[in-house]
Short mmCIF file of C-alpha atoms and ligand atoms in Angstrom, two decimals:
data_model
loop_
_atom_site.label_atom_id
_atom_site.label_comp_id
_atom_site.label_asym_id
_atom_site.label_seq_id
_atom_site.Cartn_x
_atom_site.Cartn_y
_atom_site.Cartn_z
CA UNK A 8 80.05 68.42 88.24
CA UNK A 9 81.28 70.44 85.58
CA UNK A 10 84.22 73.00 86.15
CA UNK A 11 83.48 75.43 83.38
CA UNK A 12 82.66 77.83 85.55
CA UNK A 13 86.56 78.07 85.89
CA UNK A 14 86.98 80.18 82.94
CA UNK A 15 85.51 83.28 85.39
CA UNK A 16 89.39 83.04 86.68
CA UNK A 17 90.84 84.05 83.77
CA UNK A 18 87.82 85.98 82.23
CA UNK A 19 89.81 89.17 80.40
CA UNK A 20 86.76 90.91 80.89
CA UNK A 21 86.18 90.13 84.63
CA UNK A 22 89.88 91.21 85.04
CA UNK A 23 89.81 94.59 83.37
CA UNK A 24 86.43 95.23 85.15
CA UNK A 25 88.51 94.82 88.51
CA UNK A 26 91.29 96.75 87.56
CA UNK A 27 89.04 99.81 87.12
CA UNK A 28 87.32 99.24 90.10
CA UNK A 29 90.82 99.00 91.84
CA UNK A 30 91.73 102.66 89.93
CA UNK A 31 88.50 104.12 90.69
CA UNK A 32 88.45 103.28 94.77
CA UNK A 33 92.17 103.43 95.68
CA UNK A 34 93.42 106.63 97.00
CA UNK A 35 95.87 106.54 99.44
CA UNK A 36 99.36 105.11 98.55
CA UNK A 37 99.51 101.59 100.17
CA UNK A 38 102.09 98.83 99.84
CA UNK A 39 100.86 95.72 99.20
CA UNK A 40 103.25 92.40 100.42
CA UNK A 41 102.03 89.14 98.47
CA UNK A 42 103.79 86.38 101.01
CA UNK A 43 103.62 83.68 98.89
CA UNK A 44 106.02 82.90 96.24
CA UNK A 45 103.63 81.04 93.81
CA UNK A 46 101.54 84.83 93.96
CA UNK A 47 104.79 86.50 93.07
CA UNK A 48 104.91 84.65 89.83
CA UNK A 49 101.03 84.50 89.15
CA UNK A 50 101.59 88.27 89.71
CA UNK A 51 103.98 88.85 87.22
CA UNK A 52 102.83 86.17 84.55
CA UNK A 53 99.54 87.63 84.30
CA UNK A 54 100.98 91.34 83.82
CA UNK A 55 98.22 92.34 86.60
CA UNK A 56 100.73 94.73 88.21
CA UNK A 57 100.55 97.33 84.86
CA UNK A 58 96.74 97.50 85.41
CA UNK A 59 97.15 98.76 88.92
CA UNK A 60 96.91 102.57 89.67
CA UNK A 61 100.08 104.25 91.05
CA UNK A 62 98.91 104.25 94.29
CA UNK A 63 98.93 100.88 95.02
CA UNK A 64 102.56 99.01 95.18
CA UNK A 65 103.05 94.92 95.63
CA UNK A 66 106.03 93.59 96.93
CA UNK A 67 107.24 90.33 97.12
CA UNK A 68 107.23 88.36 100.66
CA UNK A 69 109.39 85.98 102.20
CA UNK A 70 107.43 83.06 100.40
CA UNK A 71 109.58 81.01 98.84
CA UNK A 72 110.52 78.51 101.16
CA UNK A 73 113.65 77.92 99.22
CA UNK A 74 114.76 81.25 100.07
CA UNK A 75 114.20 81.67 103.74
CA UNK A 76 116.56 78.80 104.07
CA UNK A 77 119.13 79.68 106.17
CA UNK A 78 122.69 79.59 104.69
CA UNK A 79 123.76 77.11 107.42
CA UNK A 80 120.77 74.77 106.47
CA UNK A 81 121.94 74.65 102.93
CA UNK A 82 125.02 74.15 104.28
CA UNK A 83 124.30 70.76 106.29
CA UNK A 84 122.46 69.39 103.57
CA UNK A 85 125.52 70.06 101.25
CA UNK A 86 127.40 67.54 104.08
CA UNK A 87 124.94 65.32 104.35
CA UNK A 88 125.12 64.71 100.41
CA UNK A 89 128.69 63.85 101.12
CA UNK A 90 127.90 61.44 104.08
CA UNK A 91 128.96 57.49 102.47
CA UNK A 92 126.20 55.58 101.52
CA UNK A 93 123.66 58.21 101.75
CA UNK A 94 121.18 58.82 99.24
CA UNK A 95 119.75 62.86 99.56
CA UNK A 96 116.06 62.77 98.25
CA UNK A 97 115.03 66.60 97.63
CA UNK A 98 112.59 68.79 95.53
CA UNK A 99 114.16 70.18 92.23
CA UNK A 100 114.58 73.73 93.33
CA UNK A 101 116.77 72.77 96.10
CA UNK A 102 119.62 71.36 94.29
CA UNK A 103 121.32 74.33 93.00
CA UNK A 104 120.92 76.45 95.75
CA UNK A 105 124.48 77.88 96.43
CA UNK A 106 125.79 77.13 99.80
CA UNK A 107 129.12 78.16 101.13
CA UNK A 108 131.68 76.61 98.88
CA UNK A 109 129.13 74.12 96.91
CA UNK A 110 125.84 73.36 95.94
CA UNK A 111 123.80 70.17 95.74
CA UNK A 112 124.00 70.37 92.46
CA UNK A 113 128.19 70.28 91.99
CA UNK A 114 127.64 67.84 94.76
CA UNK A 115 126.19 65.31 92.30
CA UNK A 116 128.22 65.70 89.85
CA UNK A 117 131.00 65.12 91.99
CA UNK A 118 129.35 61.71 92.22
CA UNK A 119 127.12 62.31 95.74
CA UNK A 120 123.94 60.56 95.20
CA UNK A 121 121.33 63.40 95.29
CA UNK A 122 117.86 62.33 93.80
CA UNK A 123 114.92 64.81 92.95
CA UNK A 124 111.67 63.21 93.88
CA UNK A 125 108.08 64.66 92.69
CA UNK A 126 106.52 63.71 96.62
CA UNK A 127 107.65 62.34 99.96
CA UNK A 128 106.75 59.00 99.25
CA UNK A 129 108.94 58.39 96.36
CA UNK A 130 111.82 59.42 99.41
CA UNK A 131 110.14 56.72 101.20
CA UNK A 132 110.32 54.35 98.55
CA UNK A 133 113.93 55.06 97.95
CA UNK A 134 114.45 53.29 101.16
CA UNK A 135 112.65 50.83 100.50
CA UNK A 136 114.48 49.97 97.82
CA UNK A 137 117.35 50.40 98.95
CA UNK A 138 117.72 48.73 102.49
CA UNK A 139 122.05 49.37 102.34
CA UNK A 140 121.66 53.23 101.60
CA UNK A 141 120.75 56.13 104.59
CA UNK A 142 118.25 57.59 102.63
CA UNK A 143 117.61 61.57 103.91
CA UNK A 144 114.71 63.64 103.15
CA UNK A 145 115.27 67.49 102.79
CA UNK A 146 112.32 68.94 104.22
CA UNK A 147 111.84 72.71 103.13
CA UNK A 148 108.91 74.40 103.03
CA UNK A 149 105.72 75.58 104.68
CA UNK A 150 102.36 74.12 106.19
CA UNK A 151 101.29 73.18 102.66
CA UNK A 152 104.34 70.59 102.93
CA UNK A 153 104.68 69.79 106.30
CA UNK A 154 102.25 67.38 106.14
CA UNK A 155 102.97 65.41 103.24
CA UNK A 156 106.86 65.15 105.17
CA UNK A 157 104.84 64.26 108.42
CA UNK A 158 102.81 61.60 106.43
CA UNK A 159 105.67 60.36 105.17
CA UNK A 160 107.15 59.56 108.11
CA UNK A 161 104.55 57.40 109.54
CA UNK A 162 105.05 55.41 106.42
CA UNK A 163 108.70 54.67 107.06
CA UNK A 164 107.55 54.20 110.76
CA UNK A 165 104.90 52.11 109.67
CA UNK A 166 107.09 49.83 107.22
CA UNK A 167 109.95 49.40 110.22
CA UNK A 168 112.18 51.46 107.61
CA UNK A 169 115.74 52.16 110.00
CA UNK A 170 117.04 54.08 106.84
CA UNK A 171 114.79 56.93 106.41
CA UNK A 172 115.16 60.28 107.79
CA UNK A 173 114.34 63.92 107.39
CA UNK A 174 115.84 67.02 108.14
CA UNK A 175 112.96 69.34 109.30
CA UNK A 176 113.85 73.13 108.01
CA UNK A 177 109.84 73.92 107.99
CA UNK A 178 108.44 77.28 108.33
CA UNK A 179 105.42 78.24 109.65
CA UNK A 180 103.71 81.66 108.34
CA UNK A 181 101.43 83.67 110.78
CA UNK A 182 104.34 84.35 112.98
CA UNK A 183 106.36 85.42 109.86
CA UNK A 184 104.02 87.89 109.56
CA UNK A 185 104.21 89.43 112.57
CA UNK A 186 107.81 89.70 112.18
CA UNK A 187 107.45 91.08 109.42
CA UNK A 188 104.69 93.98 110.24
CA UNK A 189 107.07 95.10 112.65
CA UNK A 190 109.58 95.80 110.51
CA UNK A 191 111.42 98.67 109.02
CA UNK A 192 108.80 98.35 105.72
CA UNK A 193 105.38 99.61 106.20
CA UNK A 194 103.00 96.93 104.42
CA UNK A 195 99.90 98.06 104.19
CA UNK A 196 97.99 94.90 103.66
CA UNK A 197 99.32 91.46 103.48
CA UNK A 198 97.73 88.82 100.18
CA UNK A 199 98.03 85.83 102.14
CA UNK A 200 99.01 82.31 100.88
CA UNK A 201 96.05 80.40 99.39
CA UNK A 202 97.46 77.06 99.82
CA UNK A 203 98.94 77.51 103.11
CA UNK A 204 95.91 78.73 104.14
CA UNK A 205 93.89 75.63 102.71
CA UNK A 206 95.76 73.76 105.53
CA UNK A 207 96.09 76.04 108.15
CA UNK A 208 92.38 77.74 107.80
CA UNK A 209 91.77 81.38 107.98
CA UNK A 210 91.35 81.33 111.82
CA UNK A 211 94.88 80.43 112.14
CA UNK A 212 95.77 84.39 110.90
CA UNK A 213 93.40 85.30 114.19
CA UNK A 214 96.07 86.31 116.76
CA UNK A 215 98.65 87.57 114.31
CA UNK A 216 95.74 90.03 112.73
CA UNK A 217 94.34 90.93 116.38
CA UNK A 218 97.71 92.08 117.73
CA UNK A 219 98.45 93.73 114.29
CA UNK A 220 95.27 95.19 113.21
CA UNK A 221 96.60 94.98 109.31
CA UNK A 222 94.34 94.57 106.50
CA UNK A 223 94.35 90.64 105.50
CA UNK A 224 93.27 88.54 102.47
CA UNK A 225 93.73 85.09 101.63
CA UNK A 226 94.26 84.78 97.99
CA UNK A 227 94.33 82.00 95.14
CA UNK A 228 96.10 82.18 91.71
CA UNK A 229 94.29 83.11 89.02
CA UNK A 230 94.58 86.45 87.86
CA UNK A 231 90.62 87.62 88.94
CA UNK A 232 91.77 85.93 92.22
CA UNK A 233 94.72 88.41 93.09
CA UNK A 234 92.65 91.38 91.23
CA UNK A 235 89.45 90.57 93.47
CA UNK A 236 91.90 90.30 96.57
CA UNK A 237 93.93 93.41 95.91
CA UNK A 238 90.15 95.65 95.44
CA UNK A 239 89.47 93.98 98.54
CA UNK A 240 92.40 94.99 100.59
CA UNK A 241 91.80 98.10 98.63
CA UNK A 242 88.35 98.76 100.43
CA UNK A 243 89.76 97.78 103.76
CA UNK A 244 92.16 100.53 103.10
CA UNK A 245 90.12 102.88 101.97
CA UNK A 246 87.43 102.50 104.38
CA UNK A 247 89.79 102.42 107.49
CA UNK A 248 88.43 99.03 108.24
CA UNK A 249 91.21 96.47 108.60
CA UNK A 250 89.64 93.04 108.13
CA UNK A 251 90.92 89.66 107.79
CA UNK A 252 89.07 88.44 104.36
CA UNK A 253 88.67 84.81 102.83
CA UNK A 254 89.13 85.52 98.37
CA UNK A 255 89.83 81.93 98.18
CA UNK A 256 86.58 79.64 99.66
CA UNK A 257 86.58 77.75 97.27
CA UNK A 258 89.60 75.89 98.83
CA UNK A 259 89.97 77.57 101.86
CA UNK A 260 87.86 77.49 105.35
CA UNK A 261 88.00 78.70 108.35
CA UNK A 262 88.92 75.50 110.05
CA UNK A 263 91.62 74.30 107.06
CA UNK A 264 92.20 70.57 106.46
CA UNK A 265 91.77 69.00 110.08
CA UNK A 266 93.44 66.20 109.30
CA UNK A 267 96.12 67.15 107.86
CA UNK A 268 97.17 69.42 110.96
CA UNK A 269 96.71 66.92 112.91
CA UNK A 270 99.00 64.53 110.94
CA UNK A 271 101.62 67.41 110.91
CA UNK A 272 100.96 67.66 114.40
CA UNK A 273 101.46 64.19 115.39
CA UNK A 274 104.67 64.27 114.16
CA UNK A 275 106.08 67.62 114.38
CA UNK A 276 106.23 70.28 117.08
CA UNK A 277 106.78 73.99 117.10
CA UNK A 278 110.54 75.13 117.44
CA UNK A 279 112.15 78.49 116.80
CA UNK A 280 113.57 78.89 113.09
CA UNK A 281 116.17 81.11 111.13
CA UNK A 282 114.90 82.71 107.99
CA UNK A 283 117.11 84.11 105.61
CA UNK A 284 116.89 87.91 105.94
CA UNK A 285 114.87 87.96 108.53
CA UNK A 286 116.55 85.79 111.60
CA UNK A 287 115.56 83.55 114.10
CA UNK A 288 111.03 84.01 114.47
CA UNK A 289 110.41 81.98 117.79
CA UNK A 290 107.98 79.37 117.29
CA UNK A 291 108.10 79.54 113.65
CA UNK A 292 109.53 76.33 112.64
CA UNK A 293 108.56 72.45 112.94
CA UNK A 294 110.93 70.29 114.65
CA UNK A 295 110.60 66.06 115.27
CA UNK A 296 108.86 64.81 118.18
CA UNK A 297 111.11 62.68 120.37
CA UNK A 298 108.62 59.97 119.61
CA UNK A 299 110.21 59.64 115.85
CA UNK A 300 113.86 60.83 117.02
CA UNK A 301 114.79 57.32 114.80
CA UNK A 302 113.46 59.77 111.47
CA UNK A 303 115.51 62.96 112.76
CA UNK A 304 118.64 62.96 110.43
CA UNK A 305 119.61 66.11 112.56
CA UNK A 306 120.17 63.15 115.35
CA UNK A 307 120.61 60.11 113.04
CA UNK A 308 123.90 62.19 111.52
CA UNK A 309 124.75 64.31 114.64
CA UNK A 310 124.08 67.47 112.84
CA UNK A 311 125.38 70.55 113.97
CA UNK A 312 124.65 73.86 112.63
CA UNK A 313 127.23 76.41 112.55
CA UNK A 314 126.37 80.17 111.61
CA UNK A 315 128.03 81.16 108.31
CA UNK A 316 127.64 84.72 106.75
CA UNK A 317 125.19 84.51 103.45
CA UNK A 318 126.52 85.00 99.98
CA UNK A 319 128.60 88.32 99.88
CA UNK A 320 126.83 91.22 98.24
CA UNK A 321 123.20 89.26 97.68
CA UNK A 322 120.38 91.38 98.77
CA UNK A 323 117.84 88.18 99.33
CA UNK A 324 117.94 89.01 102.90
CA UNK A 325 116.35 92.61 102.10
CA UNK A 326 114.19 91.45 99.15
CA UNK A 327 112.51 88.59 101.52
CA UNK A 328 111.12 91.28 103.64
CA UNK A 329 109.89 93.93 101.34
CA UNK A 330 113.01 96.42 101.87
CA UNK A 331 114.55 96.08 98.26
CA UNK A 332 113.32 94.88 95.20
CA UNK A 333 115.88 92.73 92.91
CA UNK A 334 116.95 95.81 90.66
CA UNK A 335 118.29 97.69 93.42
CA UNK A 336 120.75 94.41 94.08
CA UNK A 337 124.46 95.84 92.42
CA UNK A 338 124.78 91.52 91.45
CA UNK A 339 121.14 91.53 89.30
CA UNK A 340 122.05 90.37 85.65
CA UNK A 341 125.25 91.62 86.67
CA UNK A 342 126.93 88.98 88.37
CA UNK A 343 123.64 87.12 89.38
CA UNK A 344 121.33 85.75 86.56
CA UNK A 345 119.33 82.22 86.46
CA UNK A 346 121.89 80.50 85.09
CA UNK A 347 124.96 81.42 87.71
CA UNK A 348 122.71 82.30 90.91
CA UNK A 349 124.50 84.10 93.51
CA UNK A 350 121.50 83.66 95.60
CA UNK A 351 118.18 81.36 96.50
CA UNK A 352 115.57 84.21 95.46
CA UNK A 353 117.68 83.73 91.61
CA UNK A 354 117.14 80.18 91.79
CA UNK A 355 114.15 78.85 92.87
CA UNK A 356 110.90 79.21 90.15
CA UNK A 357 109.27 81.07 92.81
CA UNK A 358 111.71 83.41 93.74
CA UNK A 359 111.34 87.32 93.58
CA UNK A 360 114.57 87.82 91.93
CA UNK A 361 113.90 85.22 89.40
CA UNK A 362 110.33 86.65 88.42
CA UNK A 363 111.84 90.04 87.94
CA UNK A 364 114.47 88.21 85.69
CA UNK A 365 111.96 85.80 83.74
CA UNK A 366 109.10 88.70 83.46
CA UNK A 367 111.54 91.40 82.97
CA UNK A 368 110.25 93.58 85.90
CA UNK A 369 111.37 96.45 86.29
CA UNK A 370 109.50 97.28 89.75
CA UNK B 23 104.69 73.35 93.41
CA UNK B 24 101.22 73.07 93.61
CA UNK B 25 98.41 72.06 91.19
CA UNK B 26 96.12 74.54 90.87
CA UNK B 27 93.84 73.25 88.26
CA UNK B 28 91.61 70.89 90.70
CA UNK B 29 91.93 67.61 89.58
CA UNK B 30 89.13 64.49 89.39
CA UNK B 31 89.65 61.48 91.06
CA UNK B 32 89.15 58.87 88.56
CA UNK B 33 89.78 55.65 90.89
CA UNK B 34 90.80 54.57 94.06
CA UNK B 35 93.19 52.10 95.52
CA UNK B 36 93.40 51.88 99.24
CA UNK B 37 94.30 55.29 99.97
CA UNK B 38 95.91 55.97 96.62
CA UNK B 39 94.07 57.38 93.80
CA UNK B 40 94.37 57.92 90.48
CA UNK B 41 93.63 62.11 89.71
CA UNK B 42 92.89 63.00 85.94
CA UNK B 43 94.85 66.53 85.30
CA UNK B 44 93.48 67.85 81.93
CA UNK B 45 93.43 64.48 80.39
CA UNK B 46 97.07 63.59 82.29
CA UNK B 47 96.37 60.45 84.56
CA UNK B 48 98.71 60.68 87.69
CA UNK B 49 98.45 59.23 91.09
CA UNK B 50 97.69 61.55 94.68
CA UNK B 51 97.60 59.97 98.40
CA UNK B 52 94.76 60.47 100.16
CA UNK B 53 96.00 60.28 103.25
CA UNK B 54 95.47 63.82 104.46
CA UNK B 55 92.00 63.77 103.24
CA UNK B 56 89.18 63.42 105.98
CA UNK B 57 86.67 62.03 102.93
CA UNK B 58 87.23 61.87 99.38
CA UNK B 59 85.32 59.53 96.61
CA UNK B 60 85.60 58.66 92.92
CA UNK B 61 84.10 61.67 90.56
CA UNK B 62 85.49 64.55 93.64
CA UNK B 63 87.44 67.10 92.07
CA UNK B 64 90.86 67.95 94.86
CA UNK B 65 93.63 69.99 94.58
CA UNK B 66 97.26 67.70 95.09
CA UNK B 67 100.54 69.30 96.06
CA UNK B 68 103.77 67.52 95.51
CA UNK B 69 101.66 64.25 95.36
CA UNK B 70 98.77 64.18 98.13
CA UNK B 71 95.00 65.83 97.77
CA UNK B 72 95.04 68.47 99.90
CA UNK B 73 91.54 69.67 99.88
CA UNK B 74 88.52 68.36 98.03
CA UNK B 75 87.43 71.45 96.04
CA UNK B 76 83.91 73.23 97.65
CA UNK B 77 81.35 73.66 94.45
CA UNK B 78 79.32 76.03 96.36
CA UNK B 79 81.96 78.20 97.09
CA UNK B 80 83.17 78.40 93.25
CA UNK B 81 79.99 79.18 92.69
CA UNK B 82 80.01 81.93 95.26
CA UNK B 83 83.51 83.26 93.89
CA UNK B 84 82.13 83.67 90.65
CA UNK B 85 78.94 85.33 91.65
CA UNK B 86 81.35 88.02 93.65
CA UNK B 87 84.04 88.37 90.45
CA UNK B 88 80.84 88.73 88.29
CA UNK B 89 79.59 91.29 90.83
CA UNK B 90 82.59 93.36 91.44
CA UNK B 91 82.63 93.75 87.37
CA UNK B 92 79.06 94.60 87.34
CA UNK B 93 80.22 97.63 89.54
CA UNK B 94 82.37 98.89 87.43
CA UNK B 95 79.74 98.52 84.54
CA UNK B 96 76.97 100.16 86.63
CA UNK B 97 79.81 103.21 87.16
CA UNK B 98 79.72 103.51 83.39
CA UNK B 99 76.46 103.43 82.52
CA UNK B 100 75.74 106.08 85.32
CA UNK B 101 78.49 108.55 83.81
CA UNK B 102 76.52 108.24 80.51
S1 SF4 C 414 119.88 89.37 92.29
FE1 SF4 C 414 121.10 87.61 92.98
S2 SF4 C 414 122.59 88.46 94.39
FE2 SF4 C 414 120.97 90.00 94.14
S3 SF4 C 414 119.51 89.55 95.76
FE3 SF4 C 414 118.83 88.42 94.01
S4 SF4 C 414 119.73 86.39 94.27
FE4 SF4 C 414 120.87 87.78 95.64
#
């Protein structure tokens, strides 16, 4: 099998062709919410937003998982760090995450033993290796990582590790959605996350798009990918025919990855969640089963959550749902820039206030 | 976060394998695959294969992008 074919994805010519296409069918204004934050950036790398038409607007969802973390979840990971003989094993974008008074990041300079790790396993490993340390997996992120946490666990389960545990903050995105169509924002159509969506399947959007009745796509990451979506959603639009649409089959189905819901299933269960900006979405978050209560750190280090207001004067709250876009924060390049982040959506690579900064958008 | 370029699984271990990312040799679990063999081409995030990329459907993707473009070109040519 040869993957030349791939070159289609990026074809300048194929792209330009869509653009037009776009231009020539779209005429009613329509906002446009891309949910995932690996879109947002393909979005603005590729420069496809200056060969849309006026009408159409895109706006950045709440798709970085980093930044629907709840202050107060940033906030018990900060104590966990400082928990003796704990190691806290965490994806890079994580660590310098401002919470209250501290970040991950100051943590571990401060001597706290935080480790980035590239997958779960290497968190597993960690234990492995080191039988005297409480080793504590920070698990953020959405059905494209719940599973690899969940399969992670049985490992540690498997291996009789006592020193492993996680602390669940997943999200889960079709409920999100709903939330978010009944907002103050109007989105017109929703781009929806291609690799969520690989493990989810596109029947999974079913009862949010029956009950909401708003135009749907599924899209992957390549520039032709979005432009193809966005003409599609475009059509739907036009045509007064909202739709739920699959852009992406080459990696997505209808069914998703069986096995790895039922993995993430097997270990997990649905619980209500806070998002940042957005509040508590019932059923939209992944909590441990009782039956590997040994791998909760939320019950292996008595965790309790207390409510604590988010970062004075950062917008991320509005930005996550579509209401603002970074400029019209007072702290952008202000006060806030990539290098001193007042917020999660300036720190993360996928966050919407760090594309604008990196890209220079200017909406 | 995630690999997009789909990667080719160049060997297998148990339920490890080795994944070939434009000439980079790294290593993917396979444990949330239902089926996966030496030669497949799968997409990883943050260390496991996530889905075993569908030819037919690449195929299929391009034929629509190709399509869509054609449109535009057929628009042209009928304006002259
Ligand atoms: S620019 Fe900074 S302060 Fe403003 S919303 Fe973004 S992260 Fe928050």
């Amino acid at each position: 099998m040869t993957l030349k074919h791939s070159d289609a994805y990026h074809d300048p010519q194929i792209a330009r062709h869509l653009a037009k296409r776009i231009t020539r069918t779209s005429r009613k204004p329509v906002r446009f919410m891309e949910v995932c934050g690996t879109h947002t950036v393909s979005i603005f790398r590729s420069g496809i937003r200056s060969l849309l038409p006026e009408t159409i607007s895109l706006l950045s969802g709440p798709g970085c998982p980093v930044c629907v973390t709840a202050q107060k979840e940033i906030d018990a990971f900060i104590a966990l760090a400082r928990e003796p003989e704990t190691i806290v094993a965490t994806f890079g974008d994580l660590i310098r995450v401002p919470g209250s008074g501290s970040s991950l990041q100051r943590e571990k300079a401060d001597g706290a033993d935080v480790r980035i790790v590239y997958s779960t396993f290497d968190a597993v490993t960690l234990a492995r290796e080191n039988p005297n340390k409480r080793v504590v997996f920070l698990g953020v992120g959405f059905e494209t990582t719940a599973p690899t946490v969940a399969a992670a666990i049985l490992a540690a389960h498997q291996q009789k590790l006592d020193n492993f545990s996680v602390v669940s903050a997943h999200k889960t995105v079709p409920l999100a959605l709903e939330a978010l169509s009944d907002g103050e924002i109007n989105i017109g159509g929703f781009l929806l996350p291609g690799h969520v969506s690989v493990i989810i399947g596109l029947d999974a959007y079913r009862p949010f798009f029956n009950a909401c009745r708003v135009p749907c796509v599924v899209a992957g990451f390549e520039p032709t990918d979005l432009l193809q979506s966005i003409a599609m959603l475009v059509d739907q639009v036009e045509s007064n025919r909202p739709a739920l649409e699959n852009a992406y089959p080459r990696v997505v189905s209808s069914a998703g990855n069986p096995k790895a819901v039922s993995i993430m299933n097997e270990v997990f269960e649905t619980a209500d969640a806070d998002w940042r900006g957005i509040g508590t979405i019932l059923a939209s978050g992944l909590a441990i089963r009782d039956k590997y209560a040994d791998f909760d750190a939320v019950k292996v280090f008595d965790i309790r959550l207390k409510p604590v207001p988010e970062p004075k004067g950062c917008a991320c709250g509005e930005i996550l749902t579509g209401m603002k876009i970074p400029p019209q924060c007072p702290l952008y390049k202000t006060v806030c820039n990539p290098m001193a982040p007042v917020g999660p959506c300036m720190v993360s690579s996928e966050g919407t206030c760090a594309a604008y900064y990196r890209y220079h958008g200017d909406g | 976060m995630c690999l997009a370029i789909p990667s080719k699984i160049t060997h297998i271990d148990n339920e490890m394998a080795t994944i070939d990312v434009d000439g980079v040799k790294r290593s993917a679990s396979l444990m949330l695959l239902e089926d996966a063999a030496v030669g497949d081409y799968v997409f990883v995030h943050a260390g496991f294969a996530i889905k075993k990329l569908d030819e037919e459907s690449a195929m299929e993707t391009i034929r629509l992008l190709k399509e869509a473009a054609a449109f535009v070109d057929d628009l042209e040519a009928d304006k002259g």
